[in-house]
């Protein structure tokens, strides 16, 4: 079974890309498994039910009990928390200190969980974004391919700044923070710096298995989504579903049973045309900070985008 893993910073369109590629390739879109499973058993599926009560997820949960004796909710939660802890690049170093037997068990259990989740589909997509998890999945028994979506860093910083200026808490490395108005330039600096470091690391890690790595530009994808999907299909050698055409983007995409990620509309539909119109007017100070810090990385990631995706477009 094929496995696609979507990496990208927050506010970069990972959830929409997950759903679109799922429809295009006939894959099961799972959403952000890391954040979803880490909140088990309180995590809800997009169908409105808790994961443990959702028929789509229950079979995947049962295989952990039947094959690996991960039975009650506490054991499941501990298992999912261990997977989540390996996801972030800052703590997954402890992965190297786990004994080989336990590491093998964790990877095997996750593989079976993923395969069961994709039962009846050609493959599975996880848009958890976390770089550490992507590296483990690519090197482990799942042997995942990466789709890396990046967005203009000024727009990413502008999105964080907008939320913070409205008094809403923003999520940074899975924790919620309140940012005071006088700290907004520091928030811009933080977002720009982490965007540069994270994006550079993603591109270089992708070079270790170039045939399994495709880099996609957010702005380019939403301007011409169909040809970008075709290019990803060619790059990763995943055939398009015969019913998926350019006209597919004229209608909203029906969302299946996914967890984590952004809150979706109540009717569980996503429009690529509407999702691509979320650019904001960014303050000059944000533009200056992002240009100053991110310019070298922008050159690098634009080159990765050209060589892995753009030149494969029809």
PDB file of C-alpha atoms in Angstrom:
ATOM      1  CA  UNK A   1       0.000   0.000   0.000  1.00  0.00           C
ATOM      2  CA  UNK A   2       1.258   3.477  -0.911  1.00  0.00           C
ATOM      3  CA  UNK A   3       1.754   6.044   1.851  1.00  0.00           C
ATOM      4  CA  UNK A   4       1.993   9.797   1.316  1.00  0.00           C
ATOM      5  CA  UNK A   5       3.077  12.129   4.072  1.00  0.00           C
ATOM      6  CA  UNK A   6       2.491  15.885   3.743  1.00  0.00           C
ATOM      7  CA  UNK A   7       4.956  18.211   5.423  1.00  0.00           C
ATOM      8  CA  UNK A   8       4.614  21.980   5.728  1.00  0.00           C
ATOM      9  CA  UNK A   9       4.372  24.806   8.199  1.00  0.00           C
ATOM     10  CA  UNK A  10       1.062  25.754   9.762  1.00  0.00           C
ATOM     11  CA  UNK A  11      -1.283  27.857   7.595  1.00  0.00           C
ATOM     12  CA  UNK A  12       0.229  26.428   4.410  1.00  0.00           C
ATOM     13  CA  UNK A  13      -2.710  24.478   2.977  1.00  0.00           C
ATOM     14  CA  UNK A  14      -1.704  21.001   4.127  1.00  0.00           C
ATOM     15  CA  UNK A  15      -5.256  19.889   4.970  1.00  0.00           C
ATOM     16  CA  UNK A  16      -6.676  20.979   1.610  1.00  0.00           C
ATOM     17  CA  UNK A  17      -3.778  19.343  -0.236  1.00  0.00           C
ATOM     18  CA  UNK A  18      -4.411  16.141   1.762  1.00  0.00           C
ATOM     19  CA  UNK A  19      -8.065  16.032   0.698  1.00  0.00           C
ATOM     20  CA  UNK A  20      -7.352  16.882  -2.956  1.00  0.00           C
ATOM     21  CA  UNK A  21      -4.609  14.262  -3.337  1.00  0.00           C
ATOM     22  CA  UNK A  22      -6.841  11.709  -1.640  1.00  0.00           C
ATOM     23  CA  UNK A  23      -9.509  12.275  -4.287  1.00  0.00           C
ATOM     24  CA  UNK A  24      -6.990  12.397  -7.128  1.00  0.00           C
ATOM     25  CA  UNK A  25      -5.155   9.192  -6.211  1.00  0.00           C
ATOM     26  CA  UNK A  26      -7.974   7.196  -4.624  1.00  0.00           C
ATOM     27  CA  UNK A  27      -6.191   7.355  -1.244  1.00  0.00           C
ATOM     28  CA  UNK A  28      -7.675   7.550   2.241  1.00  0.00           C
ATOM     29  CA  UNK A  29      -7.184  11.043   3.683  1.00  0.00           C
ATOM     30  CA  UNK A  30      -6.521  10.666   7.410  1.00  0.00           C
ATOM     31  CA  UNK A  31      -5.832  14.287   8.305  1.00  0.00           C
ATOM     32  CA  UNK A  32      -3.238  15.104  10.971  1.00  0.00           C
ATOM     33  CA  UNK A  33      -2.770  11.757  12.657  1.00  0.00           C
ATOM     34  CA  UNK A  34      -0.158  13.057  15.097  1.00  0.00           C
ATOM     35  CA  UNK A  35      -2.353  15.742  16.664  1.00  0.00           C
ATOM     36  CA  UNK A  36      -5.467  13.595  16.296  1.00  0.00           C
ATOM     37  CA  UNK A  37      -4.089  10.480  17.941  1.00  0.00           C
ATOM     38  CA  UNK A  38      -2.284  12.445  20.648  1.00  0.00           C
ATOM     39  CA  UNK A  39      -5.698  13.674  21.823  1.00  0.00           C
ATOM     40  CA  UNK A  40      -7.216  10.195  21.891  1.00  0.00           C
ATOM     41  CA  UNK A  41      -9.800   9.305  23.289  1.00  0.00           C
ATOM     42  CA  UNK A  42     -11.263  12.843  23.289  1.00  0.00           C
ATOM     43  CA  UNK A  43     -10.424  13.448  19.609  1.00  0.00           C
ATOM     44  CA  UNK A  44     -13.408  13.673  17.300  1.00  0.00           C
ATOM     45  CA  UNK A  45     -13.583  12.571  13.688  1.00  0.00           C
ATOM     46  CA  UNK A  46     -14.978  15.035  11.140  1.00  0.00           C
ATOM     47  CA  UNK A  47     -18.155  12.928  11.138  1.00  0.00           C
ATOM     48  CA  UNK A  48     -18.836  14.304  14.621  1.00  0.00           C
ATOM     49  CA  UNK A  49     -18.201  11.082  16.540  1.00  0.00           C
ATOM     50  CA  UNK A  50     -15.301  10.290  18.824  1.00  0.00           C
ATOM     51  CA  UNK A  51     -12.618   8.224  17.096  1.00  0.00           C
ATOM     52  CA  UNK A  52     -13.433   5.202  19.242  1.00  0.00           C
ATOM     53  CA  UNK A  53     -17.101   5.414  18.199  1.00  0.00           C
ATOM     54  CA  UNK A  54     -16.497   6.068  14.500  1.00  0.00           C
ATOM     55  CA  UNK A  55     -16.887   2.900  12.429  1.00  0.00           C
ATOM     56  CA  UNK A  56     -14.159   4.050  10.033  1.00  0.00           C
ATOM     57  CA  UNK A  57     -11.563   4.344  12.803  1.00  0.00           C
ATOM     58  CA  UNK A  58     -12.730   1.494  15.057  1.00  0.00           C
ATOM     59  CA  UNK A  59     -11.274  -1.236  12.798  1.00  0.00           C
ATOM     60  CA  UNK A  60      -7.850   0.438  12.935  1.00  0.00           C
ATOM     61  CA  UNK A  61      -8.080   0.687  16.707  1.00  0.00           C
ATOM     62  CA  UNK A  62      -9.138  -2.958  16.985  1.00  0.00           C
ATOM     63  CA  UNK A  63      -6.025  -4.195  15.196  1.00  0.00           C
ATOM     64  CA  UNK A  64      -3.887  -2.665  17.953  1.00  0.00           C
ATOM     65  CA  UNK A  65      -5.844  -4.694  20.501  1.00  0.00           C
ATOM     66  CA  UNK A  66      -6.014  -7.964  18.586  1.00  0.00           C
ATOM     67  CA  UNK A  67      -2.441  -8.092  17.301  1.00  0.00           C
ATOM     68  CA  UNK A  68      -0.399  -6.047  19.758  1.00  0.00           C
ATOM     69  CA  UNK A  69      -2.428  -6.373  22.996  1.00  0.00           C
ATOM     70  CA  UNK A  70      -2.873  -2.595  23.203  1.00  0.00           C
ATOM     71  CA  UNK A  71      -6.274  -2.919  24.801  1.00  0.00           C
ATOM     72  CA  UNK A  72      -7.699  -0.269  27.084  1.00  0.00           C
ATOM     73  CA  UNK A  73      -7.848   3.474  26.493  1.00  0.00           C
ATOM     74  CA  UNK A  74      -4.844   4.177  28.700  1.00  0.00           C
ATOM     75  CA  UNK A  75      -2.620   1.774  26.756  1.00  0.00           C
ATOM     76  CA  UNK A  76      -3.835   3.183  23.456  1.00  0.00           C
ATOM     77  CA  UNK A  77      -3.271   6.745  24.618  1.00  0.00           C
ATOM     78  CA  UNK A  78       0.272   5.897  25.773  1.00  0.00           C
ATOM     79  CA  UNK A  79       0.973   4.260  22.410  1.00  0.00           C
ATOM     80  CA  UNK A  80      -0.318   7.266  20.466  1.00  0.00           C
ATOM     81  CA  UNK A  81       1.568   9.658  22.731  1.00  0.00           C
ATOM     82  CA  UNK A  82       4.785   7.755  22.026  1.00  0.00           C
ATOM     83  CA  UNK A  83       4.187   8.131  18.278  1.00  0.00           C
ATOM     84  CA  UNK A  84       3.507  11.826  18.731  1.00  0.00           C
ATOM     85  CA  UNK A  85       6.625  12.382  20.785  1.00  0.00           C
ATOM     86  CA  UNK A  86       8.726  11.062  17.921  1.00  0.00           C
ATOM     87  CA  UNK A  87       7.083  13.506  15.546  1.00  0.00           C
ATOM     88  CA  UNK A  88       8.628  16.792  16.539  1.00  0.00           C
ATOM     89  CA  UNK A  89      12.218  17.361  15.510  1.00  0.00           C
ATOM     90  CA  UNK A  90      13.115  18.630  18.985  1.00  0.00           C
ATOM     91  CA  UNK A  91      12.374  15.442  20.908  1.00  0.00           C
ATOM     92  CA  UNK A  92      12.587  12.661  18.379  1.00  0.00           C
ATOM     93  CA  UNK A  93      16.289  12.229  19.266  1.00  0.00           C
ATOM     94  CA  UNK A  94      15.063   9.910  22.002  1.00  0.00           C
ATOM     95  CA  UNK A  95      14.021   7.600  19.168  1.00  0.00           C
ATOM     96  CA  UNK A  96      17.663   6.556  18.976  1.00  0.00           C
ATOM     97  CA  UNK A  97      17.713   5.520  22.644  1.00  0.00           C
ATOM     98  CA  UNK A  98      14.782   3.105  22.524  1.00  0.00           C
ATOM     99  CA  UNK A  99      15.794  -0.542  22.427  1.00  0.00           C
ATOM    100  CA  UNK A 100      15.537  -2.140  18.993  1.00  0.00           C
ATOM    101  CA  UNK A 101      12.823  -4.603  19.996  1.00  0.00           C
ATOM    102  CA  UNK A 102      10.485  -1.877  21.263  1.00  0.00           C
ATOM    103  CA  UNK A 103      11.250   0.345  18.276  1.00  0.00           C
ATOM    104  CA  UNK A 104      10.442  -2.500  15.901  1.00  0.00           C
ATOM    105  CA  UNK A 105       7.166  -3.161  17.737  1.00  0.00           C
ATOM    106  CA  UNK A 106       6.103   0.493  17.563  1.00  0.00           C
ATOM    107  CA  UNK A 107       6.868   0.779  13.852  1.00  0.00           C
ATOM    108  CA  UNK A 108       5.130  -2.512  13.052  1.00  0.00           C
ATOM    109  CA  UNK A 109       2.040  -1.512  15.029  1.00  0.00           C
ATOM    110  CA  UNK A 110       1.882   1.854  13.303  1.00  0.00           C
ATOM    111  CA  UNK A 111       2.275   0.218   9.903  1.00  0.00           C
ATOM    112  CA  UNK A 112      -0.621  -2.154  10.590  1.00  0.00           C
ATOM    113  CA  UNK A 113      -2.697   0.724  11.960  1.00  0.00           C
ATOM    114  CA  UNK A 114      -2.050   2.760   8.811  1.00  0.00           C
ATOM    115  CA  UNK A 115      -2.730  -0.151   6.451  1.00  0.00           C
ATOM    116  CA  UNK A 116      -5.991  -0.949   8.203  1.00  0.00           C
ATOM    117  CA  UNK A 117      -6.966   2.729   7.951  1.00  0.00           C
ATOM    118  CA  UNK A 118      -6.481   2.495   4.194  1.00  0.00           C
ATOM    119  CA  UNK A 119      -8.499  -0.696   3.763  1.00  0.00           C
ATOM    120  CA  UNK A 120     -10.402  -0.439   0.477  1.00  0.00           C
ATOM    121  CA  UNK A 121      -8.216   2.417  -0.793  1.00  0.00           C
ATOM    122  CA  UNK A 122      -5.099   2.482  -2.971  1.00  0.00           C
ATOM    123  CA  UNK A 123      -3.112   4.225  -0.260  1.00  0.00           C
ATOM    124  CA  UNK A 124      -3.114   6.487   2.788  1.00  0.00           C
ATOM    125  CA  UNK A 125      -2.307  10.171   3.280  1.00  0.00           C
ATOM    126  CA  UNK A 126      -1.224  11.711   6.572  1.00  0.00           C
ATOM    127  CA  UNK A 127      -0.869  15.511   6.693  1.00  0.00           C
ATOM    128  CA  UNK A 128       0.622  15.792  10.173  1.00  0.00           C
ATOM    129  CA  UNK A 129       3.292  18.223   8.873  1.00  0.00           C
ATOM    130  CA  UNK A 130       5.890  17.259  11.493  1.00  0.00           C
ATOM    131  CA  UNK A 131       9.363  16.829   9.994  1.00  0.00           C
ATOM    132  CA  UNK A 132      10.576  14.283  12.544  1.00  0.00           C
ATOM    133  CA  UNK A 133       7.625  12.008  11.886  1.00  0.00           C
ATOM    134  CA  UNK A 134       8.143  12.300   8.139  1.00  0.00           C
ATOM    135  CA  UNK A 135      11.733  11.189   8.507  1.00  0.00           C
ATOM    136  CA  UNK A 136      10.780   8.188  10.657  1.00  0.00           C
ATOM    137  CA  UNK A 137       7.994   7.166   8.261  1.00  0.00           C
ATOM    138  CA  UNK A 138      10.223   7.492   5.197  1.00  0.00           C
ATOM    139  CA  UNK A 139      12.967   5.365   6.755  1.00  0.00           C
ATOM    140  CA  UNK A 140      10.694   2.875   8.539  1.00  0.00           C
ATOM    141  CA  UNK A 141       8.606  -0.032   7.233  1.00  0.00           C
ATOM    142  CA  UNK A 142       5.910   2.294   5.872  1.00  0.00           C
ATOM    143  CA  UNK A 143       8.464   3.769   3.415  1.00  0.00           C
ATOM    144  CA  UNK A 144       6.430   6.931   2.896  1.00  0.00           C
ATOM    145  CA  UNK A 145       6.799   9.468   0.111  1.00  0.00           C
ATOM    146  CA  UNK A 146       6.862  13.168   0.999  1.00  0.00           C
ATOM    147  CA  UNK A 147       4.851  16.027  -0.439  1.00  0.00           C
ATOM    148  CA  UNK A 148       6.288  19.275   0.910  1.00  0.00           C
ATOM    149  CA  UNK A 149       4.039  22.330   0.559  1.00  0.00           C
ATOM    150  CA  UNK A 150       5.462  25.741   1.397  1.00  0.00           C
ATOM    151  CA  UNK A 151       3.940  29.199   1.412  1.00  0.00           C
ATOM    152  CA  UNK A 152       5.339  32.712   1.164  1.00  0.00           C
ATOM    153  CA  UNK A 153       6.730  33.229   4.694  1.00  0.00           C
ATOM    154  CA  UNK A 154       5.275  36.735   4.890  1.00  0.00           C
ATOM    155  CA  UNK A 155       1.790  35.257   4.454  1.00  0.00           C
ATOM    156  CA  UNK A 156       2.498  32.617   7.117  1.00  0.00           C
ATOM    157  CA  UNK A 157       3.752  35.291   9.533  1.00  0.00           C
ATOM    158  CA  UNK A 158       0.823  37.530   8.583  1.00  0.00           C
ATOM    159  CA  UNK A 159      -1.631  34.745   9.433  1.00  0.00           C
ATOM    160  CA  UNK A 160      -0.065  34.271  12.867  1.00  0.00           C
ATOM    161  CA  UNK A 161       0.012  38.036  13.420  1.00  0.00           C
ATOM    162  CA  UNK A 162      -3.650  38.419  12.418  1.00  0.00           C
ATOM    163  CA  UNK A 163      -4.782  35.774  14.900  1.00  0.00           C
ATOM    164  CA  UNK A 164      -2.639  37.233  17.665  1.00  0.00           C
ATOM    165  CA  UNK A 165      -3.858  40.801  17.002  1.00  0.00           C
ATOM    166  CA  UNK A 166      -7.448  39.593  17.410  1.00  0.00           C
ATOM    167  CA  UNK A 167      -6.636  38.285  20.866  1.00  0.00           C
ATOM    168  CA  UNK A 168      -6.818  34.644  19.784  1.00  0.00           C
ATOM    169  CA  UNK A 169      -4.317  32.159  21.098  1.00  0.00           C
ATOM    170  CA  UNK A 170      -1.875  30.788  18.568  1.00  0.00           C
ATOM    171  CA  UNK A 171      -0.400  27.318  18.528  1.00  0.00           C
ATOM    172  CA  UNK A 172       3.381  26.981  18.599  1.00  0.00           C
ATOM    173  CA  UNK A 173       4.780  23.450  18.844  1.00  0.00           C
ATOM    174  CA  UNK A 174       1.433  22.115  20.092  1.00  0.00           C
ATOM    175  CA  UNK A 175       1.059  24.677  22.857  1.00  0.00           C
ATOM    176  CA  UNK A 176      -1.246  27.688  22.890  1.00  0.00           C
ATOM    177  CA  UNK A 177       0.148  31.161  23.586  1.00  0.00           C
ATOM    178  CA  UNK A 178      -1.295  34.651  23.922  1.00  0.00           C
ATOM    179  CA  UNK A 179       0.817  37.329  22.203  1.00  0.00           C
ATOM    180  CA  UNK A 180       0.534  40.933  23.397  1.00  0.00           C
ATOM    181  CA  UNK A 181       0.458  43.728  20.771  1.00  0.00           C
ATOM    182  CA  UNK A 182       3.949  45.005  21.622  1.00  0.00           C
ATOM    183  CA  UNK A 183       5.315  41.496  20.989  1.00  0.00           C
ATOM    184  CA  UNK A 184       4.001  41.193  17.422  1.00  0.00           C
ATOM    185  CA  UNK A 185       7.364  42.090  15.784  1.00  0.00           C
ATOM    186  CA  UNK A 186       8.995  39.395  17.930  1.00  0.00           C
ATOM    187  CA  UNK A 187       6.344  36.964  16.695  1.00  0.00           C
ATOM    188  CA  UNK A 188       7.244  37.921  13.108  1.00  0.00           C
ATOM    189  CA  UNK A 189      10.900  37.311  13.883  1.00  0.00           C
ATOM    190  CA  UNK A 190      10.148  33.932  15.437  1.00  0.00           C
ATOM    191  CA  UNK A 191       7.940  32.754  12.571  1.00  0.00           C
ATOM    192  CA  UNK A 192      10.427  33.910   9.915  1.00  0.00           C
ATOM    193  CA  UNK A 193      13.377  32.239  11.650  1.00  0.00           C
ATOM    194  CA  UNK A 194      11.623  28.941  12.288  1.00  0.00           C
ATOM    195  CA  UNK A 195      10.216  28.957   8.733  1.00  0.00           C
ATOM    196  CA  UNK A 196      13.737  29.313   7.330  1.00  0.00           C
ATOM    197  CA  UNK A 197      15.326  26.652   9.538  1.00  0.00           C
ATOM    198  CA  UNK A 198      12.467  24.178   9.140  1.00  0.00           C
ATOM    199  CA  UNK A 199      12.123  24.648   5.365  1.00  0.00           C
ATOM    200  CA  UNK A 200      15.863  24.311   4.783  1.00  0.00           C
ATOM    201  CA  UNK A 201      15.952  21.111   6.846  1.00  0.00           C
ATOM    202  CA  UNK A 202      12.976  19.691   4.926  1.00  0.00           C
ATOM    203  CA  UNK A 203      14.566  20.325   1.532  1.00  0.00           C
ATOM    204  CA  UNK A 204      17.880  18.780   2.538  1.00  0.00           C
ATOM    205  CA  UNK A 205      16.225  15.714   4.081  1.00  0.00           C
ATOM    206  CA  UNK A 206      14.218  15.344   0.881  1.00  0.00           C
ATOM    207  CA  UNK A 207      17.467  15.118  -1.066  1.00  0.00           C
ATOM    208  CA  UNK A 208      18.304  11.824   0.676  1.00  0.00           C
ATOM    209  CA  UNK A 209      15.469  10.138  -1.230  1.00  0.00           C
ATOM    210  CA  UNK A 210      14.742  12.498  -4.152  1.00  0.00           C
ATOM    211  CA  UNK A 211      12.406  10.102  -5.969  1.00  0.00           C
ATOM    212  CA  UNK A 212      10.112  10.164  -2.932  1.00  0.00           C
ATOM    213  CA  UNK A 213      10.144  13.931  -2.456  1.00  0.00           C
ATOM    214  CA  UNK A 214       7.968  16.503  -4.210  1.00  0.00           C
ATOM    215  CA  UNK A 215       7.989  20.186  -3.315  1.00  0.00           C
ATOM    216  CA  UNK A 216       4.860  22.282  -3.978  1.00  0.00           C
ATOM    217  CA  UNK A 217       4.382  26.033  -3.774  1.00  0.00           C
ATOM    218  CA  UNK A 218       1.124  27.057  -2.072  1.00  0.00           C
ATOM    219  CA  UNK A 219       0.492  30.007  -4.374  1.00  0.00           C
ATOM    220  CA  UNK A 220       1.218  27.943  -7.488  1.00  0.00           C
ATOM    221  CA  UNK A 221      -0.960  25.040  -6.369  1.00  0.00           C
ATOM    222  CA  UNK A 222      -4.047  27.162  -5.800  1.00  0.00           C
ATOM    223  CA  UNK A 223      -3.575  28.989  -9.121  1.00  0.00           C
ATOM    224  CA  UNK A 224      -3.301  25.770 -11.132  1.00  0.00           C
ATOM    225  CA  UNK A 225      -4.276  22.844  -8.876  1.00  0.00           C
ATOM    226  CA  UNK A 226      -4.887  20.224 -11.558  1.00  0.00           C
ATOM    227  CA  UNK A 227      -1.501  20.477 -13.254  1.00  0.00           C
ATOM    228  CA  UNK A 228       0.202  20.451  -9.863  1.00  0.00           C
ATOM    229  CA  UNK A 229      -1.603  17.223  -8.987  1.00  0.00           C
ATOM    230  CA  UNK A 230      -0.514  15.750 -12.335  1.00  0.00           C
ATOM    231  CA  UNK A 231       3.087  16.782 -11.619  1.00  0.00           C
ATOM    232  CA  UNK A 232       3.010  15.171  -8.152  1.00  0.00           C
ATOM    233  CA  UNK A 233       1.556  12.034  -9.729  1.00  0.00           C
ATOM    234  CA  UNK A 234       4.446  11.856 -12.207  1.00  0.00           C
ATOM    235  CA  UNK A 235       7.086  12.664  -9.625  1.00  0.00           C
ATOM    236  CA  UNK A 236       6.001  10.050  -7.094  1.00  0.00           C
ATOM    237  CA  UNK A 237       4.809   7.546  -9.712  1.00  0.00           C
ATOM    238  CA  UNK A 238       1.265   7.422  -8.322  1.00  0.00           C
ATOM    239  CA  UNK A 239      -1.439   7.049 -11.013  1.00  0.00           C
ATOM    240  CA  UNK A 240      -4.348   9.482 -11.083  1.00  0.00           C
ATOM    241  CA  UNK A 241      -7.861   8.203 -10.591  1.00  0.00           C
ATOM    242  CA  UNK A 242      -9.468   7.893 -14.033  1.00  0.00           C
ATOM    243  CA  UNK A 243     -12.449  10.033 -12.969  1.00  0.00           C
ATOM    244  CA  UNK A 244     -10.273  12.892 -11.686  1.00  0.00           C
ATOM    245  CA  UNK A 245     -10.091  15.740 -14.220  1.00  0.00           C
ATOM    246  CA  UNK A 246      -9.555  19.478 -14.346  1.00  0.00           C
ATOM    247  CA  UNK A 247     -13.323  19.905 -13.957  1.00  0.00           C
ATOM    248  CA  UNK A 248     -13.139  18.202 -10.551  1.00  0.00           C
ATOM    249  CA  UNK A 249     -12.015  21.523  -9.052  1.00  0.00           C
ATOM    250  CA  UNK A 250     -15.178  23.329 -10.114  1.00  0.00           C
ATOM    251  CA  UNK A 251     -17.062  21.618  -7.299  1.00  0.00           C
ATOM    252  CA  UNK A 252     -16.316  21.333  -3.593  1.00  0.00           C
ATOM    253  CA  UNK A 253     -14.499  18.226  -2.405  1.00  0.00           C
ATOM    254  CA  UNK A 254     -16.342  15.998   0.024  1.00  0.00           C
ATOM    255  CA  UNK A 255     -14.363  15.431   3.228  1.00  0.00           C
ATOM    256  CA  UNK A 256     -14.207  11.900   4.582  1.00  0.00           C
ATOM    257  CA  UNK A 257     -13.286  10.764   8.089  1.00  0.00           C
ATOM    258  CA  UNK A 258     -10.239  12.770   9.133  1.00  0.00           C
ATOM    259  CA  UNK A 259      -8.798  13.912  12.453  1.00  0.00           C
ATOM    260  CA  UNK A 260      -6.686  16.821  13.634  1.00  0.00           C
ATOM    261  CA  UNK A 261      -6.030  19.778  11.355  1.00  0.00           C
ATOM    262  CA  UNK A 262      -8.257  22.761  10.755  1.00  0.00           C
ATOM    263  CA  UNK A 263     -11.916  22.796  11.606  1.00  0.00           C
ATOM    264  CA  UNK A 264     -13.930  22.122   8.500  1.00  0.00           C
ATOM    265  CA  UNK A 265     -17.358  23.347   7.465  1.00  0.00           C
ATOM    266  CA  UNK A 266     -20.360  21.621   8.977  1.00  0.00           C
ATOM    267  CA  UNK A 267     -21.293  20.131   5.614  1.00  0.00           C
ATOM    268  CA  UNK A 268     -17.798  18.584   5.415  1.00  0.00           C
ATOM    269  CA  UNK A 269     -16.846  20.153   2.106  1.00  0.00           C
ATOM    270  CA  UNK A 270     -13.708  21.962   0.942  1.00  0.00           C
ATOM    271  CA  UNK A 271     -13.486  24.326  -2.019  1.00  0.00           C
ATOM    272  CA  UNK A 272     -10.010  24.760  -3.511  1.00  0.00           C
ATOM    273  CA  UNK A 273     -11.074  28.005  -5.183  1.00  0.00           C
ATOM    274  CA  UNK A 274     -12.210  29.536  -1.874  1.00  0.00           C
ATOM    275  CA  UNK A 275      -9.265  28.142   0.099  1.00  0.00           C
ATOM    276  CA  UNK A 276      -6.830  29.777  -2.290  1.00  0.00           C
ATOM    277  CA  UNK A 277      -8.212  33.269  -1.619  1.00  0.00           C
ATOM    278  CA  UNK A 278      -6.963  33.573   1.960  1.00  0.00           C
ATOM    279  CA  UNK A 279      -4.022  35.933   1.352  1.00  0.00           C
ATOM    280  CA  UNK A 280      -3.861  38.847   3.779  1.00  0.00           C
ATOM    281  CA  UNK A 281      -2.450  42.350   3.593  1.00  0.00           C
ATOM    282  CA  UNK A 282       0.796  42.040   5.510  1.00  0.00           C
ATOM    283  CA  UNK A 283       2.283  44.969   7.509  1.00  0.00           C
ATOM    284  CA  UNK A 284       5.518  46.419   6.166  1.00  0.00           C
ATOM    285  CA  UNK A 285       7.470  45.445   9.248  1.00  0.00           C
ATOM    286  CA  UNK A 286       6.436  41.811   8.707  1.00  0.00           C
ATOM    287  CA  UNK A 287       7.434  41.969   5.031  1.00  0.00           C
ATOM    288  CA  UNK A 288      10.825  43.464   5.938  1.00  0.00           C
ATOM    289  CA  UNK A 289      11.590  40.893   8.636  1.00  0.00           C
ATOM    290  CA  UNK A 290      10.554  37.949   6.429  1.00  0.00           C
ATOM    291  CA  UNK A 291      12.502  39.220   3.406  1.00  0.00           C
ATOM    292  CA  UNK A 292      15.610  39.842   5.498  1.00  0.00           C
ATOM    293  CA  UNK A 293      15.624  36.430   7.181  1.00  0.00           C
ATOM    294  CA  UNK A 294      13.969  34.163   4.624  1.00  0.00           C
ATOM    295  CA  UNK A 295      15.488  35.334   1.326  1.00  0.00           C
ATOM    296  CA  UNK A 296      18.255  32.653   1.105  1.00  0.00           C
ATOM    297  CA  UNK A 297      15.815  29.882   2.005  1.00  0.00           C
ATOM    298  CA  UNK A 298      13.318  31.165  -0.581  1.00  0.00           C
ATOM    299  CA  UNK A 299      15.939  30.682  -3.302  1.00  0.00           C
ATOM    300  CA  UNK A 300      16.623  27.140  -2.083  1.00  0.00           C
ATOM    301  CA  UNK A 301      12.982  26.055  -1.833  1.00  0.00           C
ATOM    302  CA  UNK A 302      12.051  27.685  -5.155  1.00  0.00           C
ATOM    303  CA  UNK A 303      14.781  25.573  -6.776  1.00  0.00           C
ATOM    304  CA  UNK A 304      13.394  22.444  -5.082  1.00  0.00           C
ATOM    305  CA  UNK A 305       9.914  23.353  -6.336  1.00  0.00           C
ATOM    306  CA  UNK A 306      11.155  23.783  -9.907  1.00  0.00           C
ATOM    307  CA  UNK A 307      13.169  20.572 -10.113  1.00  0.00           C
ATOM    308  CA  UNK A 308      10.688  18.286  -8.316  1.00  0.00           C
ATOM    309  CA  UNK A 309       7.320  19.601  -9.472  1.00  0.00           C
ATOM    310  CA  UNK A 310       7.143  22.546 -11.839  1.00  0.00           C
ATOM    311  CA  UNK A 311       9.134  20.979 -14.662  1.00  0.00           C
ATOM    312  CA  UNK A 312       6.794  17.952 -14.541  1.00  0.00           C
ATOM    313  CA  UNK A 313       3.729  20.082 -15.174  1.00  0.00           C
ATOM    314  CA  UNK A 314       1.926  19.709 -18.507  1.00  0.00           C
TER     315      UNK A 314
END
